[in-house]
Short mmCIF file of C-alpha atoms in Angstrom, two decimals:
data_model
loop_
_atom_site.label_atom_id
_atom_site.label_comp_id
_atom_site.label_asym_id
_atom_site.label_seq_id
_atom_site.Cartn_x
_atom_site.Cartn_y
_atom_site.Cartn_z
CA MET A 1 240.80 -29.84 154.75
CA ALA A 2 238.82 -28.34 152.38
CA ASP A 3 235.81 -29.25 151.27
CA GLY A 4 233.12 -28.20 149.06
CA SER A 5 231.14 -25.58 151.46
CA SER A 6 234.18 -23.05 150.41
CA ALA A 7 233.21 -22.74 146.70
CA ARG A 8 229.05 -22.34 147.60
CA ALA A 9 230.10 -19.57 150.16
CA TRP A 10 232.25 -17.69 146.87
CA ALA A 11 229.55 -18.94 144.86
CA ILE A 12 232.37 -19.83 142.83
CA PRO A 13 230.29 -21.50 139.15
CA ALA A 14 231.24 -24.53 138.44
CA PRO A 15 233.77 -25.44 134.86
CA GLU A 16 231.51 -26.78 132.29
CA SER A 17 231.34 -30.38 131.91
CA ASP A 18 233.56 -30.90 129.63
CA ARG A 19 235.81 -29.40 131.27
CA LEU A 20 235.78 -31.57 134.63
CA ALA A 21 235.67 -34.90 132.60
CA GLY A 22 238.96 -33.48 131.80
CA MET A 23 239.75 -33.06 135.10
CA GLN A 24 238.63 -35.90 136.16
CA THR A 25 241.17 -37.83 133.39
CA GLU A 26 243.61 -35.41 135.12
CA LEU A 27 243.17 -37.34 138.54
CA GLN A 28 243.56 -40.57 136.78
CA ALA A 29 246.39 -39.58 135.17
CA ASP A 30 248.35 -37.42 137.14
CA GLU A 31 250.26 -37.84 140.45
CA ALA A 32 248.50 -36.48 143.35
CA GLY A 33 251.57 -34.10 143.68
CA ALA A 34 250.96 -32.93 140.48
CA TYR A 35 247.28 -32.51 139.36
CA GLY A 36 246.03 -29.43 139.44
CA GLU A 37 249.50 -27.64 138.70
CA ARG A 38 248.11 -25.96 136.04
CA SER A 39 245.60 -23.90 137.44
CA ARG A 40 248.13 -23.69 140.71
CA THR A 41 250.34 -21.60 138.67
CA ALA A 42 247.67 -20.18 136.59
CA VAL A 43 246.13 -18.39 139.69
CA ARG A 44 249.79 -17.74 140.86
CA ASP A 45 250.79 -16.55 137.80
CA CYS A 46 247.61 -13.75 137.35
CA LEU A 47 248.19 -12.62 141.39
CA ASP A 48 251.66 -11.05 139.45
CA ARG A 49 250.12 -10.15 137.19
CA VAL A 50 248.12 -8.41 138.86
CA LEU A 51 250.74 -6.71 141.00
CA ALA A 52 252.17 -5.69 138.02
CA GLU A 53 249.58 -3.94 136.32
CA ALA A 54 248.99 -1.62 140.08
CA ARG A 55 252.48 -1.41 140.98
CA THR A 56 252.52 2.80 139.22
CA GLY A 57 254.34 5.65 139.78
CA ASP A 58 251.32 7.60 138.07
CA LEU A 59 249.57 8.87 139.84
CA THR A 60 252.45 9.93 142.09
CA GLU A 61 254.03 11.82 140.03
CA ALA A 62 250.38 13.19 138.75
CA VAL A 63 250.51 13.99 142.27
CA ALA A 64 254.09 15.86 142.55
CA ARG A 65 252.80 17.73 139.38
CA LEU A 66 249.87 19.03 141.52
CA ASP A 67 252.07 20.19 144.56
CA HIS A 68 253.87 22.14 141.88
CA LEU A 69 251.14 24.36 140.34
CA VAL A 70 249.88 24.55 144.41
CA SER A 71 253.23 25.93 144.37
CA CYS A 72 253.14 28.62 141.52
CA ILE A 73 249.89 29.23 142.11
CA GLU A 74 250.98 30.50 146.11
CA GLY A 75 254.05 33.07 144.68
CA LEU A 76 251.07 35.26 142.89
CA ARG A 77 250.60 37.60 145.47
CA PRO A 78 248.12 40.13 144.87
CA ARG A 79 249.08 42.67 147.03
CA ASP A 80 252.06 43.18 144.79
CA LEU A 81 249.92 45.08 143.29
CA VAL A 82 249.99 47.50 146.65
CA PRO A 83 252.75 50.51 146.21
CA ARG A 84 255.34 49.47 149.03
CA SER A 85 255.84 52.37 151.69
CA GLY A 86 258.13 54.67 152.13
CA LEU A 87 261.02 56.10 150.02
CA GLY A 88 260.71 52.89 147.92
CA GLY A 89 257.64 53.67 147.08
CA LEU A 90 258.97 57.35 144.97
CA PHE A 91 260.11 55.34 142.72
CA ASP A 92 257.68 51.96 141.94
CA SER A 93 254.44 53.43 139.33
CA ARG A 94 251.33 52.55 139.35
CA SER A 95 251.59 51.39 136.14
CA GLY A 96 255.55 49.54 136.68
CA ARG A 97 253.99 47.33 139.30
CA LEU A 98 250.80 45.89 137.47
CA LYS A 99 253.42 45.38 133.79
CA ARG A 100 255.42 43.12 135.92
CA PHE A 101 252.35 40.79 137.72
CA ARG A 102 251.17 40.82 134.78
CA GLY A 103 254.15 38.98 133.43
CA ALA A 104 254.16 37.23 136.30
CA PHE A 105 250.75 35.96 136.08
CA GLN A 106 251.25 35.07 131.99
CA ALA A 107 254.33 33.29 132.97
CA ALA A 108 252.10 30.92 135.54
CA VAL A 109 248.93 30.83 132.84
CA ARG A 110 252.16 28.74 130.57
CA THR A 111 253.74 26.64 133.64
CA VAL A 112 249.72 25.90 134.54
CA GLY A 113 249.98 24.66 131.16
CA ASP A 114 252.20 22.72 130.32
CA THR A 115 251.74 20.69 133.69
CA LEU A 116 248.57 20.02 133.52
CA ALA A 117 249.74 18.85 130.35
CA GLU A 118 252.43 16.39 131.83
CA ILE A 119 249.59 15.48 134.64
CA GLU A 120 247.27 14.26 131.89
CA GLU A 121 249.96 11.99 130.52
CA ARG A 122 250.46 10.79 132.82
CA LEU A 123 246.98 9.63 134.42
CA LYS A 124 246.60 8.19 130.63
CA GLY A 125 248.35 5.74 131.57
CA VAL A 126 246.72 5.22 134.72
CA ASP A 127 244.02 4.22 132.45
CA SER A 128 246.08 2.62 130.15
CA ARG A 129 246.72 0.51 133.04
CA GLY A 130 243.17 0.13 134.28
CA GLN A 131 242.50 -1.91 130.77
CA ALA A 132 245.40 -3.82 131.54
CA MET A 133 244.08 -4.53 135.34
CA GLU A 134 240.86 -5.36 134.22
CA GLY A 135 242.40 -8.29 131.76
CA ALA A 136 244.69 -10.11 134.51
CA LEU A 137 241.23 -8.99 137.30
CA GLN A 138 239.40 -11.74 134.59
CA ALA A 139 242.11 -13.92 134.12
CA LEU A 140 242.23 -14.16 138.00
CA ARG A 141 238.75 -14.92 137.44
CA ASP A 142 239.24 -18.05 134.96
CA GLY A 143 241.70 -18.82 136.99
CA VAL A 144 240.15 -19.45 140.73
CA ARG A 145 237.24 -21.03 138.13
CA GLU A 146 239.29 -23.73 136.94
CA ILE A 147 241.56 -24.28 140.35
CA ASN A 148 237.64 -24.83 141.82
CA GLY A 149 237.04 -27.25 139.83
CA HIS A 150 240.26 -29.04 140.69
CA VAL A 151 239.19 -29.09 144.26
CA GLN A 152 235.85 -30.27 143.42
CA VAL A 153 236.13 -33.03 141.32
CA ALA A 154 239.36 -34.26 143.71
CA LEU A 155 237.00 -33.77 146.65
CA GLU A 156 234.47 -36.40 145.99
CA ALA A 157 237.29 -38.14 144.82
CA LEU A 158 238.58 -38.85 148.47
CA VAL A 159 236.69 -41.38 151.04
CA PRO A 160 237.47 -40.67 155.00
CA PRO A 161 240.66 -41.84 155.97
CA PRO A 162 240.92 -45.33 157.43
CA VAL A 163 240.64 -45.62 161.42
CA ALA A 164 243.35 -47.35 163.90
CA VAL A 165 241.97 -49.50 165.63
CA GLU A 166 242.32 -49.17 169.97
CA GLY A 167 246.09 -50.96 170.11
CA GLU A 168 247.17 -50.99 166.44
CA ASP A 169 249.44 -49.02 163.95
CA ALA A 170 247.03 -46.15 162.81
CA PRO A 171 246.76 -47.68 159.26
CA ARG A 172 248.71 -46.13 156.13
CA ASP A 173 246.52 -43.54 153.90
CA PRO A 174 245.73 -44.23 150.70
CA GLN A 175 245.47 -40.88 149.20
CA ALA A 176 247.16 -38.67 152.00
CA ALA A 177 249.47 -37.28 149.13
CA LEU A 178 245.59 -36.96 147.30
CA ARG A 179 244.52 -34.77 150.24
CA THR A 180 248.14 -33.44 151.31
CA ARG A 181 247.17 -31.85 147.41
CA VAL A 182 243.95 -30.73 147.97
CA ASP A 183 244.81 -28.92 150.97
CA ASP A 184 247.85 -27.30 148.83
CA LEU A 185 244.84 -26.35 145.96
CA ASP A 186 242.84 -25.08 148.69
CA ARG A 187 244.92 -22.32 150.11
CA HIS A 188 245.34 -21.39 146.27
CA ARG A 189 241.35 -21.32 145.56
CA ALA A 190 240.72 -18.97 149.01
CA SER A 191 243.92 -16.72 147.48
CA GLY A 192 242.35 -16.27 143.93
CA VAL A 193 238.65 -15.27 145.81
CA THR A 194 240.76 -13.32 148.05
CA ALA A 195 242.35 -11.03 146.19
CA LEU A 196 239.13 -9.64 143.27
CA PRO A 197 237.46 -8.20 145.56
CA CYS A 198 241.74 -6.24 146.33
CA VAL A 199 242.33 -5.91 142.47
CA ARG A 200 238.99 -4.32 141.99
CA ALA A 201 239.37 -2.30 145.33
CA VAL A 202 242.96 -0.56 143.79
CA GLN A 203 240.38 -0.05 140.77
CA ASN A 204 237.85 2.33 142.01
CA ALA A 205 240.54 3.70 143.74
CA ASP A 206 242.32 4.56 140.35
CA ALA A 207 239.48 5.58 139.37
CA TRP A 208 238.31 8.27 142.49
CA ALA A 209 242.33 10.17 142.16
CA THR A 210 241.62 10.11 138.15
CA ASP A 211 238.68 12.62 138.98
CA ALA A 212 239.80 13.72 141.77
CA LEU A 213 243.20 15.26 139.38
CA ARG A 214 240.96 15.73 136.32
CA ARG A 215 238.57 18.66 137.91
CA ALA A 216 241.91 21.05 138.68
CA ALA A 217 241.75 21.81 135.10
CA PRO A 218 238.43 23.47 135.02
CA ALA A 219 238.93 25.18 138.28
CA PHE A 220 242.16 26.52 136.60
CA SER A 221 240.17 27.27 133.88
CA HIS A 222 237.32 29.20 135.58
CA TRP A 223 240.41 30.44 137.90
CA GLN A 224 242.81 32.30 134.16
CA GLU A 225 239.69 33.66 133.53
CA ASP A 226 239.17 35.34 135.80
CA TRP A 227 242.37 36.78 136.69
CA THR A 228 243.03 37.35 132.65
CA ALA A 229 239.31 39.93 132.57
CA ARG A 230 241.04 41.81 136.14
CA LEU A 231 244.41 42.44 135.29
CA GLY A 232 242.93 43.46 131.31
CA LEU A 233 244.32 41.17 129.09
CA ASP A 234 240.97 39.77 127.62
CA ARG A 235 241.36 42.20 124.65
CA LYS A 236 243.42 42.09 122.00
CA ARG A 237 245.69 44.75 124.39
CA PRO A 238 246.02 45.27 127.40
CA ARG A 239 243.92 47.65 128.93
CA LYS A 240 244.38 50.41 131.31
CA VAL A 241 242.86 48.74 135.12
CA ARG A 242 242.69 48.97 139.20
CA PRO A 243 242.57 45.45 139.60
CA ASP A 244 240.81 44.99 142.89
CA VAL A 245 243.01 43.28 145.30
CA SER A 246 240.44 41.77 147.29
CA GLU A 247 238.92 40.12 144.19
CA LEU A 248 242.54 38.87 143.32
CA GLU A 249 243.60 37.02 146.62
CA ALA A 250 239.73 35.93 147.04
CA LEU A 251 239.59 34.00 143.39
CA ARG A 252 243.19 33.01 143.90
CA ASP A 253 242.39 31.85 147.21
CA GLN A 254 238.96 29.55 146.37
CA LEU A 255 241.13 28.58 143.28
CA LEU A 256 244.14 26.92 146.43
CA ALA A 257 240.67 25.17 148.42
CA THR A 258 239.96 23.66 145.04
CA LEU A 259 243.71 22.37 144.43
CA GLN A 260 243.70 21.39 148.14
CA ARG A 261 240.42 18.75 148.38
CA ILE A 262 242.27 17.54 145.68
CA ARG A 263 244.28 16.90 147.03
CA ALA A 264 243.66 15.04 149.53
CA ASP A 265 240.72 13.27 147.69
CA VAL A 266 243.84 12.23 145.87
CA SER A 267 246.12 11.46 149.49
CA ALA A 268 242.89 8.84 150.43
CA ALA A 269 242.78 7.91 147.08
CA LEU A 270 246.17 6.80 147.79
CA ASP A 271 246.49 5.46 151.17
CA ARG A 272 243.21 2.77 150.63
CA ARG A 273 245.25 1.72 147.29
CA LYS A 274 248.26 0.94 149.05
CA ALA A 275 246.21 -1.04 151.15
CA GLN A 276 244.83 -3.29 148.61
CA ILE A 277 248.21 -3.90 146.94
CA THR A 278 249.65 -4.98 150.63
CA ARG A 279 247.12 -6.97 151.15
CA LEU A 280 247.48 -9.20 147.26
CA GLU A 281 250.79 -9.02 148.04
CA SER A 282 250.05 -10.67 151.26
CA LEU A 283 248.16 -13.15 149.41
CA ARG A 284 250.97 -13.61 146.42
CA ASN A 285 253.44 -15.43 149.91
CA GLY A 286 250.95 -16.33 151.69
#
């Protein structure tokens, strides 16, 4: 049976005095089974709304784009600048190798730019969903506060049930229906309260993943600038250069390491996010 201790433990603010008076009027006017129905429905609707905003594939798509970028960079092999051994090397000039490698690099840069733009569009979707989720979270807080008021008003109206005298049938409890209703409202109140930190955890996971993914653009910019200079492409016309293969590999591996850290951070955030959504679904369906 619900009691007032839950509200005190959760520190749920009481509704305004005029709203409490309205709830008392509802208690007197409504059938017990219909009492507080609007607040009960509001909590369920808010949970539906939160889940609708949380179920988005934007981050998953952004991760897929990030994986595409990793594959693109892994495909740039500075060792291709090293002359081939054997007879094949006799027909493979240094300038030809450099020209082909420059072309592959420039094609990769275009792919990177397009893919980063796609990732940013996905992240804008996450940001937009985050704003909508904040509105849903506030609505859920309001719903919890409302249903808590209904529970408190009903509890104040309840008196202890009649006790059966030994050897006699249990007397009829005139407030049995209201007790049942209060228990139902209390379950919805508990679901709403438990959902609040879950929603915040989803928002935090989204923010963590978004921040991680946005680290990719400056990392690519730094790598592109370094490779552009070392390949002699930092002037209006290509310069004659002999790129240091080891330096190019080190810069590429440094970029890949950064991307792998980003990938790990986003994966961890998605795991936390998934766990919280599963919890929210359980609360909604419970």
